[in-house]
Coordinates of C-alpha atoms in Angstrom, one line a residue:
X1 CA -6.1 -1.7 -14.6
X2 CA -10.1 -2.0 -15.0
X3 CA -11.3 -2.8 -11.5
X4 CA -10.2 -0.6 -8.1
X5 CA -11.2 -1.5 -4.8
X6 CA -10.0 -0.3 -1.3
X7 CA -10.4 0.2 2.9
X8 CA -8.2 2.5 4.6
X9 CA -8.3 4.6 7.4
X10 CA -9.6 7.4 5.0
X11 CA -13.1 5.7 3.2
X12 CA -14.2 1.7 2.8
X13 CA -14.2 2.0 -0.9
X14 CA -11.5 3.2 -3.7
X15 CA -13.5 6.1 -4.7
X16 CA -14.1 7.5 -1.0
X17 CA -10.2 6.9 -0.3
X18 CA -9.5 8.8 -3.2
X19 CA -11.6 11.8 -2.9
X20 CA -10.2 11.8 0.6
X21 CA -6.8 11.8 -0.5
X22 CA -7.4 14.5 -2.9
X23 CA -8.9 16.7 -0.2
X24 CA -6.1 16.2 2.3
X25 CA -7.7 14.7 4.6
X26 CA -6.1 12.6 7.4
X27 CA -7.3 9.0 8.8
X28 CA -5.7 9.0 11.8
X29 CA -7.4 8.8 15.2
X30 CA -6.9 7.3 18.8
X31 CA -6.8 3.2 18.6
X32 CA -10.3 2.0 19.6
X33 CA -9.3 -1.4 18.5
X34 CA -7.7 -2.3 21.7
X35 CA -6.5 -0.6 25.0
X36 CA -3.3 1.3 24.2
X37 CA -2.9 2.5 27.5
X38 CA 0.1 1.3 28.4
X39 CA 1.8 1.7 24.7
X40 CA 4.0 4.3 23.9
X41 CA 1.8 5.4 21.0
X42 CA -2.0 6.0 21.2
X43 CA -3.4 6.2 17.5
X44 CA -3.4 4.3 14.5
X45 CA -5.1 4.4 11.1
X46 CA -8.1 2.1 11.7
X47 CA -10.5 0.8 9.2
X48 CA -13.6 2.7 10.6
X49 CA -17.6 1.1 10.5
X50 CA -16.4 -2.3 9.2
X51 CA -20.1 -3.6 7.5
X52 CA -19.3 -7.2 5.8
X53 CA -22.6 -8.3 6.1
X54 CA -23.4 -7.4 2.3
X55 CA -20.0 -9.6 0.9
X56 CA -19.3 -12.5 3.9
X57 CA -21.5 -14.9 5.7
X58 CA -20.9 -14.1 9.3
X59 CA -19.9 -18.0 9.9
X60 CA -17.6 -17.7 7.6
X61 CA -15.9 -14.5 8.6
X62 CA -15.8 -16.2 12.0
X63 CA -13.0 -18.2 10.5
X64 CA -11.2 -15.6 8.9
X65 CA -8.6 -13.1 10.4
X66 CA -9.6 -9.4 10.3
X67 CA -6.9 -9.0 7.7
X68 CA -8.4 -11.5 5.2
X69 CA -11.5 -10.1 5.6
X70 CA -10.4 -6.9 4.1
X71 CA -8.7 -8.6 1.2
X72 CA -12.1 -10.0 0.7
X73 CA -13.8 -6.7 0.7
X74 CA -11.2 -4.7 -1.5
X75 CA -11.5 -7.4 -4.2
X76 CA -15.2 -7.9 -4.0
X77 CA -15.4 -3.7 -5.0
X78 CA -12.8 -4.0 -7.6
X79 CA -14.3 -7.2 -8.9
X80 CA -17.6 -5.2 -9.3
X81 CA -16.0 -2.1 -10.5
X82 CA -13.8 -3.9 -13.5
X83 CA -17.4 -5.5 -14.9
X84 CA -15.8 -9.2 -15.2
X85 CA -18.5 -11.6 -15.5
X86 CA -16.9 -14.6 -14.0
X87 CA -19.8 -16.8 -15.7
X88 CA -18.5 -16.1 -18.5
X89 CA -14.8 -16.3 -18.2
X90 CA -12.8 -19.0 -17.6
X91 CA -11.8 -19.1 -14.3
X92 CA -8.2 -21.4 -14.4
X93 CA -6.4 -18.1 -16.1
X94 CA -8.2 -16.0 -13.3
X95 CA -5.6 -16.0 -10.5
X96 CA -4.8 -14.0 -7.1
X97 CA -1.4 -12.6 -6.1
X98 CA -1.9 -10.8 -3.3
X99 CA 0.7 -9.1 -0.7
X100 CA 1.3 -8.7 3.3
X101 CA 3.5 -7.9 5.6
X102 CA 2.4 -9.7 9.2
X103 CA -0.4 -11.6 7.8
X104 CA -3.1 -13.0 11.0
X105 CA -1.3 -10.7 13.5
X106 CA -4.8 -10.3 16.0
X107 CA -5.1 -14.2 15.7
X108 CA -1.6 -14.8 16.4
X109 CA -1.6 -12.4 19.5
X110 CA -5.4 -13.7 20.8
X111 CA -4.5 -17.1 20.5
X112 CA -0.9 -16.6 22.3
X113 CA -2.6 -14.7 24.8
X114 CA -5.1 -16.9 26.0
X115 CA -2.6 -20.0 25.9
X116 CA -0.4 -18.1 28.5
X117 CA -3.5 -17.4 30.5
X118 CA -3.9 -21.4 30.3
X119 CA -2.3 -24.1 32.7
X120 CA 0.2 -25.0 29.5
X121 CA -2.2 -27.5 28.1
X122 CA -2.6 -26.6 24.5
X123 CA -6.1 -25.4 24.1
X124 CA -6.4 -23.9 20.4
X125 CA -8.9 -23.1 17.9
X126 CA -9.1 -25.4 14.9
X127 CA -8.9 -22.3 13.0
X128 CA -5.8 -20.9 14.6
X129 CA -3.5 -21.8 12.1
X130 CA -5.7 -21.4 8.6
X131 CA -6.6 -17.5 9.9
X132 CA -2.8 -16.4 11.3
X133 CA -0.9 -17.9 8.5
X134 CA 0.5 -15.1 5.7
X135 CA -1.3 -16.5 2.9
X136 CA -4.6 -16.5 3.7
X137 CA -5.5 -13.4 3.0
X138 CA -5.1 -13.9 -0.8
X139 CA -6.2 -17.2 -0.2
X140 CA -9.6 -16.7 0.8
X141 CA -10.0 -13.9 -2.1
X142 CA -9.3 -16.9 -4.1
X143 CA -11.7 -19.5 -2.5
X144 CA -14.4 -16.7 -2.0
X145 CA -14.6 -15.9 -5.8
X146 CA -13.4 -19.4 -7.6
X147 CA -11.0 -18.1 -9.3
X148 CA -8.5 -21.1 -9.9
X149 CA -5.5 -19.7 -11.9
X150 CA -2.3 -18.7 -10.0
X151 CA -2.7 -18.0 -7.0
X152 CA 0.4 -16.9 -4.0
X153 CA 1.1 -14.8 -1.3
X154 CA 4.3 -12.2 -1.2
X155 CA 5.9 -11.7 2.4
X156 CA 8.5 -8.2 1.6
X157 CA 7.2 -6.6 5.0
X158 CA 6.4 -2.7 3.3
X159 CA 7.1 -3.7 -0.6
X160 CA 4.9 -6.8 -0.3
X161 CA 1.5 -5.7 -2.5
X162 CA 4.2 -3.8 -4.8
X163 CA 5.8 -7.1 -5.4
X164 CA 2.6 -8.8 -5.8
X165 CA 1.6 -6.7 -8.3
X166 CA 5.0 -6.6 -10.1
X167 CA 4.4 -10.3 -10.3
X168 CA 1.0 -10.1 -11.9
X169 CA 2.2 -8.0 -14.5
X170 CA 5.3 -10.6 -15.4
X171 CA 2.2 -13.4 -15.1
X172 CA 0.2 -11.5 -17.5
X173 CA 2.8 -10.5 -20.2
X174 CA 3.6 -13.9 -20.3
X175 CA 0.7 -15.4 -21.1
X176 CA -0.4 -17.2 -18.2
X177 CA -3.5 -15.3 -17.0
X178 CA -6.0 -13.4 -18.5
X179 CA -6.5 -11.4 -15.5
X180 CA -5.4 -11.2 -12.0
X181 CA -6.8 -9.9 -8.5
X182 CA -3.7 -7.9 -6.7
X183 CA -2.7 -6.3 -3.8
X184 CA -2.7 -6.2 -1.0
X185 CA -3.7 -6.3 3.1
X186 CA -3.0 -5.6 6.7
X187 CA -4.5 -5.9 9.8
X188 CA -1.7 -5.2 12.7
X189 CA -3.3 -2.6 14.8
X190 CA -2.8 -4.8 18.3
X191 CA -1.2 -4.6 21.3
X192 CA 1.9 -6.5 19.8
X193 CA 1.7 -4.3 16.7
X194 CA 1.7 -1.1 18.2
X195 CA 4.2 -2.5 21.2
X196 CA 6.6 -4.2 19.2
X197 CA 6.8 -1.4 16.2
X198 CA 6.9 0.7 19.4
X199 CA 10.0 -1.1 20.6
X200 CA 11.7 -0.2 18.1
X201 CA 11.0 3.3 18.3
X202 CA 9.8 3.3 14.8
X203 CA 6.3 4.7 15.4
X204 CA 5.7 8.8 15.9
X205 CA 4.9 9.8 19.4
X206 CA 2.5 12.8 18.4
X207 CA -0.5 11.7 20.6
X208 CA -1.5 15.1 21.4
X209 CA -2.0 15.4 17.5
X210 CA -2.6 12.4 15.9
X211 CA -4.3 14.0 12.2
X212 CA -0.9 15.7 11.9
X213 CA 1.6 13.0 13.2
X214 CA 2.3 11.5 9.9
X215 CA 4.5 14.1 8.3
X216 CA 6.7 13.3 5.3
X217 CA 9.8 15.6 4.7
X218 CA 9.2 17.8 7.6
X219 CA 12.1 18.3 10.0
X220 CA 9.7 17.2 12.9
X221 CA 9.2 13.8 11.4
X222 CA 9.4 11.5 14.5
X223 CA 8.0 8.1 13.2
X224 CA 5.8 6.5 11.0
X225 CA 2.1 5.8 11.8
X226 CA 0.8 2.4 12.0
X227 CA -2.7 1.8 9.5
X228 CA -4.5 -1.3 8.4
X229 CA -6.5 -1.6 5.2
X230 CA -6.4 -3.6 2.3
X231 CA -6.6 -2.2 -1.6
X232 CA -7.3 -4.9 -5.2
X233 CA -6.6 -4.1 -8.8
X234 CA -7.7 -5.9 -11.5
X235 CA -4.9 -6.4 -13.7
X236 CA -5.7 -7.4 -17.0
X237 CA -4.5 -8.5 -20.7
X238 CA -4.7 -5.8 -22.7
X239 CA -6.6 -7.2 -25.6
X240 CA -9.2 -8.8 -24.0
X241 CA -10.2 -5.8 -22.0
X242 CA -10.3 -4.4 -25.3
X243 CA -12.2 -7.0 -26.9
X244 CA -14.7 -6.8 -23.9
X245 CA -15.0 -3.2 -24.1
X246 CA -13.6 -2.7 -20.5
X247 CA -13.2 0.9 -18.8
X248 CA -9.3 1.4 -18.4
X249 CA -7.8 3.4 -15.5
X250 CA -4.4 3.3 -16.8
X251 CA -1.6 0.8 -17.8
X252 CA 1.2 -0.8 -15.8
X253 CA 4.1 -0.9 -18.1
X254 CA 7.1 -1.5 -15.7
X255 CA 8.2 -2.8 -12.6
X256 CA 12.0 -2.8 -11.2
X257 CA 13.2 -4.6 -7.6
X258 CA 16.1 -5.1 -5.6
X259 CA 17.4 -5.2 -2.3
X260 CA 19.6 -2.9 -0.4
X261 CA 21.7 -5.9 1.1
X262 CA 22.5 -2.9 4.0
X263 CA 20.6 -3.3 7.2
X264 CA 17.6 -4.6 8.7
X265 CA 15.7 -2.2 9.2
X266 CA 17.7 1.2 8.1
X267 CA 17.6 2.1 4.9
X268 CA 20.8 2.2 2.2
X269 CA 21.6 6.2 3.5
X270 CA 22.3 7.4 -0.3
X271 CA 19.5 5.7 -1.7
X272 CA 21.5 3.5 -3.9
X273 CA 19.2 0.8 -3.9
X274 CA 15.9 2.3 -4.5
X275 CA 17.9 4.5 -7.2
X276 CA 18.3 1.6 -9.1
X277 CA 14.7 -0.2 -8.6
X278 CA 13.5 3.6 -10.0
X279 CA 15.9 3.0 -13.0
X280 CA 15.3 -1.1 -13.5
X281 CA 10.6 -0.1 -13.6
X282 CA 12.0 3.0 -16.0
X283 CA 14.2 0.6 -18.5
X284 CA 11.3 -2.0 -18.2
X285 CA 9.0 0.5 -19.7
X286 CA 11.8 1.6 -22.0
X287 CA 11.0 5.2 -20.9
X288 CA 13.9 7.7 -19.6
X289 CA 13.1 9.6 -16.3
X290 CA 12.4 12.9 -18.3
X291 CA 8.7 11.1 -19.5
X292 CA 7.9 10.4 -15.4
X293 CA 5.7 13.5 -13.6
X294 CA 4.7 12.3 -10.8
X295 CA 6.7 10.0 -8.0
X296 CA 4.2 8.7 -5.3
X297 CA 7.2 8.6 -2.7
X298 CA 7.5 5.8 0.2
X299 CA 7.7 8.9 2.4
X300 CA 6.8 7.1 5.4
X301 CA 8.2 10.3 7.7
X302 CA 10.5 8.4 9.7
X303 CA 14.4 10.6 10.1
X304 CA 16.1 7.9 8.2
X305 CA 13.8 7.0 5.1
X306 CA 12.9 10.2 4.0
X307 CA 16.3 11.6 3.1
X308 CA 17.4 8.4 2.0
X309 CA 14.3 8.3 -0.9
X310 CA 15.1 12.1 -1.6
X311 CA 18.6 11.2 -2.5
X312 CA 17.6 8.6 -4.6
X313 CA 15.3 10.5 -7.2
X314 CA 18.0 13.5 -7.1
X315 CA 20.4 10.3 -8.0
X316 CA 18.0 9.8 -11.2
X317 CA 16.8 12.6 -12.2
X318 CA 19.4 15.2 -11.4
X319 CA 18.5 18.1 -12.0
X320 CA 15.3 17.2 -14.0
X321 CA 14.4 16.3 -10.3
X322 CA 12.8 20.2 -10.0
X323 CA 10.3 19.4 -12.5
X324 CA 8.5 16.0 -10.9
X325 CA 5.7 16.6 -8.5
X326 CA 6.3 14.2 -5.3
X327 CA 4.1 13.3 -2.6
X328 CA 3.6 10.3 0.3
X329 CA -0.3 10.2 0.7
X330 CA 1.1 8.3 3.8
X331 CA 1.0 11.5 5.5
X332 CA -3.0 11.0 4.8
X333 CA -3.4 6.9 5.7
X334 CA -0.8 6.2 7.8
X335 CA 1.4 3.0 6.7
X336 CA -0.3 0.2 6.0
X337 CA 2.8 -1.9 5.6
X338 CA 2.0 -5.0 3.2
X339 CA -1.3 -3.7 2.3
X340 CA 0.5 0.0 1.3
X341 CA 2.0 -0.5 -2.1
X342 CA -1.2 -1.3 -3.7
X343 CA -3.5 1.6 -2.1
X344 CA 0.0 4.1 -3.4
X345 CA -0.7 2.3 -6.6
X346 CA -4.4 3.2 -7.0
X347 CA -3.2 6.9 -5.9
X348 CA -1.1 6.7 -9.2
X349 CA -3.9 5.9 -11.3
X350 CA -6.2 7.6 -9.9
X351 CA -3.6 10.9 -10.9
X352 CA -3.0 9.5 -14.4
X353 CA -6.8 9.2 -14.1
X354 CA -7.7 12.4 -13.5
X355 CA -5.0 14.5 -14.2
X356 CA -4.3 15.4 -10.0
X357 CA -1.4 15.1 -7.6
X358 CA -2.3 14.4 -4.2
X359 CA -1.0 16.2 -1.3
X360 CA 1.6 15.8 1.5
X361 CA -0.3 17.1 4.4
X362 CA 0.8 18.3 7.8
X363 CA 4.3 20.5 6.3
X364 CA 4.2 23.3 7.8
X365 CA 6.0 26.7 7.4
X366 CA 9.5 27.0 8.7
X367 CA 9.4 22.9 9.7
X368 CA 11.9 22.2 6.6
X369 CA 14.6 19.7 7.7
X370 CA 18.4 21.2 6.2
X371 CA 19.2 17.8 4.7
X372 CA 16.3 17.7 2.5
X373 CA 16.1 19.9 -0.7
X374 CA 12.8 21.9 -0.7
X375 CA 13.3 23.1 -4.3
X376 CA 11.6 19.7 -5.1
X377 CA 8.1 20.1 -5.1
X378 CA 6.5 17.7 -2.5
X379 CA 2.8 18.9 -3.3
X380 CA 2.8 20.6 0.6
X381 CA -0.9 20.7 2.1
X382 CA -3.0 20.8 -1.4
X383 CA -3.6 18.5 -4.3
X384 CA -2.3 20.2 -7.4
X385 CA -3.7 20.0 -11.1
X386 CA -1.0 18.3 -14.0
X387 CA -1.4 16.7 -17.2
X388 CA 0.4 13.2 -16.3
X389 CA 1.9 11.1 -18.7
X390 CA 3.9 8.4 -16.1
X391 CA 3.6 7.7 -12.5
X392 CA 6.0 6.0 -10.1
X393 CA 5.2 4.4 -7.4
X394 CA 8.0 3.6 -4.4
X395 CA 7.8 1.1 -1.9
X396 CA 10.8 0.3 0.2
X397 CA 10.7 -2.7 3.4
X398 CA 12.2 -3.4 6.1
X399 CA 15.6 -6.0 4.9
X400 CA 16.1 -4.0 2.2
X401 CA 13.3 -5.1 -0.1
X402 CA 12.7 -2.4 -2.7
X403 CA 9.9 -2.5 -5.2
X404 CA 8.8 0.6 -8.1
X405 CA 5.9 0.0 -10.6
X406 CA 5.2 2.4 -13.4
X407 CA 2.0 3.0 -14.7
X408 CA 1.2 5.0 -17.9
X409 CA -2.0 7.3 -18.4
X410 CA -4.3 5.5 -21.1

């Protein structure tokens, strides 16, 4: 990793979310994108004081959904942050593999709308299709900055910029880039969004508290908390970083995925699946779970999920478990679905980085839920200082997709 870039609901760079994160801070707030009024649930994780002006021409962002946009944005910032002079590189083994979950939901939903307001004649923009479809987000990272190697969209609804990245790596270590611009993006904060996840009674209820709504491991859990943002690496051969005297954050040295072949939407209830994407990113790396310290958990605080990834690192490590330091810095962003494997990713090595856990906010004393074990240490309220040699990152989707990358501290 040599470049980082990132908006969430916490900071519009990598740095800002970071320091955030490490403060415990939350980014959750009532919706100001849209009326919510009639939804069931009134606050989101919103990317706040959106300024493109700097990165995009205005006509050209007109074309663009909100979620490519912050693709664009993310890269741009980890593009600048890694040092690659593209003048000077050769830009067909530069590629994109980006991830999301919904890709153009807010064109989608504007354009639906208005046709239903119509008299049935079909009145579209010309840009309805190239701004809703799911593979413009990385798309337009690729047109905005040339780069012509690989470029391709992953669609694994919460795994997706996991998978994305996974694949970058495989890309990589096989010779067929020299580097590669991954991630991930979402922009779903709509009426539809928050209505249909709504639906589905999949989204916490706390609007009388939305800062503390997003709880991870806490009997009180009632649903996770819809965010957007985006997040970039720049993943990169090893020896030409090297040879160009690039910084390093850390490396990615495995990846494991899978699928819980279970349920839509429920996770496996023992974990068995993401048990075994932990173990396929630890054989990968050739490392046994005793080298890992620190497991960024999916922890998106819904009843289900929670226990489900719990029993699945007990499952692993056994009772090695006692030692790891876990938290879900979703209690901090909210879930940014497609977009949230790769902002979990730069919390990993940012920790590596710096040698600090982030927390799992909003636990509070006596809210411990009898199914979960609380020996584990889920770094309550306050980041915690480590030496870290490994850190895993989960990310489980709805179908069953489950996707772990490992990175190592360099």
């Amino acid at each position: 990793m040599t470049g980082i870039g990132a908006l969430t609901p916490l900071a519009n760079t990598a740095k800002g979310t970071w320091e955030a994160m490490k403060a415990g801070k939350s980014g959750i707030e009532r919706i100001t994108l849209f009326d919510s009024g009639t939804c069931r649930t009134h606050f989101a994780g919103e990317v706040k004081n959106l300024d493109i002006s700097s990165v995009i021409d205005r006509k050209d962002a007109n074309r663009m959904d909100r979620y490519s946009i912050l693709a664009i944005m993310a890269s741009d910032e980890a593009l600048k942050d890694s040092l690659l002079d593209l003048d000077k590189e050769d830009r067909n083994r530069i590629g994109v593999i980006w991830g999301t979950g919904m890709g153009g939901m807010m064109t989608l939903e504007s354009e639906l709308s208005a046709f239903g307001r119509g008299d049935g004649t079909p009145r579209f923009s010309p840009f309805y299709i190239p701004k809703a479809i799911g593979n413009m987000g990385g798309a337009n990272v690729s047109l905005h900055f040339g780069l012509r190697g690989i470029s391709y969209t992953t669609v694994a609804a919460c795994a997706s910029s996991s998978q994305s990245i996974a694949d970058a790596f495989n890309y990589i270590r096989m010779g067929k880039a020299t580097a590669i611009l991954s991630g991930g993006c979402e922009a779903g904060i709509s009426f539809s969004g928050i209505g249909g996840f709504g639906s589905m009674h999949a989204c916490s209820l706390r609007n009388d508290s939305p800062e503390t709504a997003s709880r991870p491991f806490s009997k009180s859990r009632d649903g996770f908390v819809l965010s957007e943002g985006s997040a970039c690496l720049v993943l990169e051969e090893m020896e030409h970083a090297l040879a160009r005297g690039a910084k390093i954050y850390a490396e990615l040295v495995g990846a494991g995925m899978n699928a819980d072949a279970y349920h839509t939407t429920a996770p496996e209830p023992e974990g068995k699946g993401a048990a075994r994407a932990m173990m396929l990113a630890l054989e990968d790396a050739g490392i046994t779970p005793a080298e890992v310290d620190y497991i960024n958990a999916h922890g998106t605080s819904t009843p289900l999920g929670d226990i489900s990834e719990v029993r699945a690192i007990q499952h692993v490590w056994g009772e090695d478990a006692y030692r790891l330091s876990i938290s879900s810095t979703k209690s901090m962003t909210g879930h940014m679905m497609g977009g949230a494997g790769a902002v979990e990713a730069l919390a990993c090595v940012m920790a590596l980085k710096e040698g600090i856990v982030p927390p799992t906010i909003n636990h509070e004393e006596g809210d411990d839920d009898p199914q979960i074990d609380y020996r584990l240490n889920f770094t309550f309220n306050k980041a915690q200082k480590r030496s870290l040699r490994y850190a895993l990152s989960n990310t489980f989707g709805f179908g069953g997709h489950n996707a772990c990358l490992l990175f190592k501290h360099f």
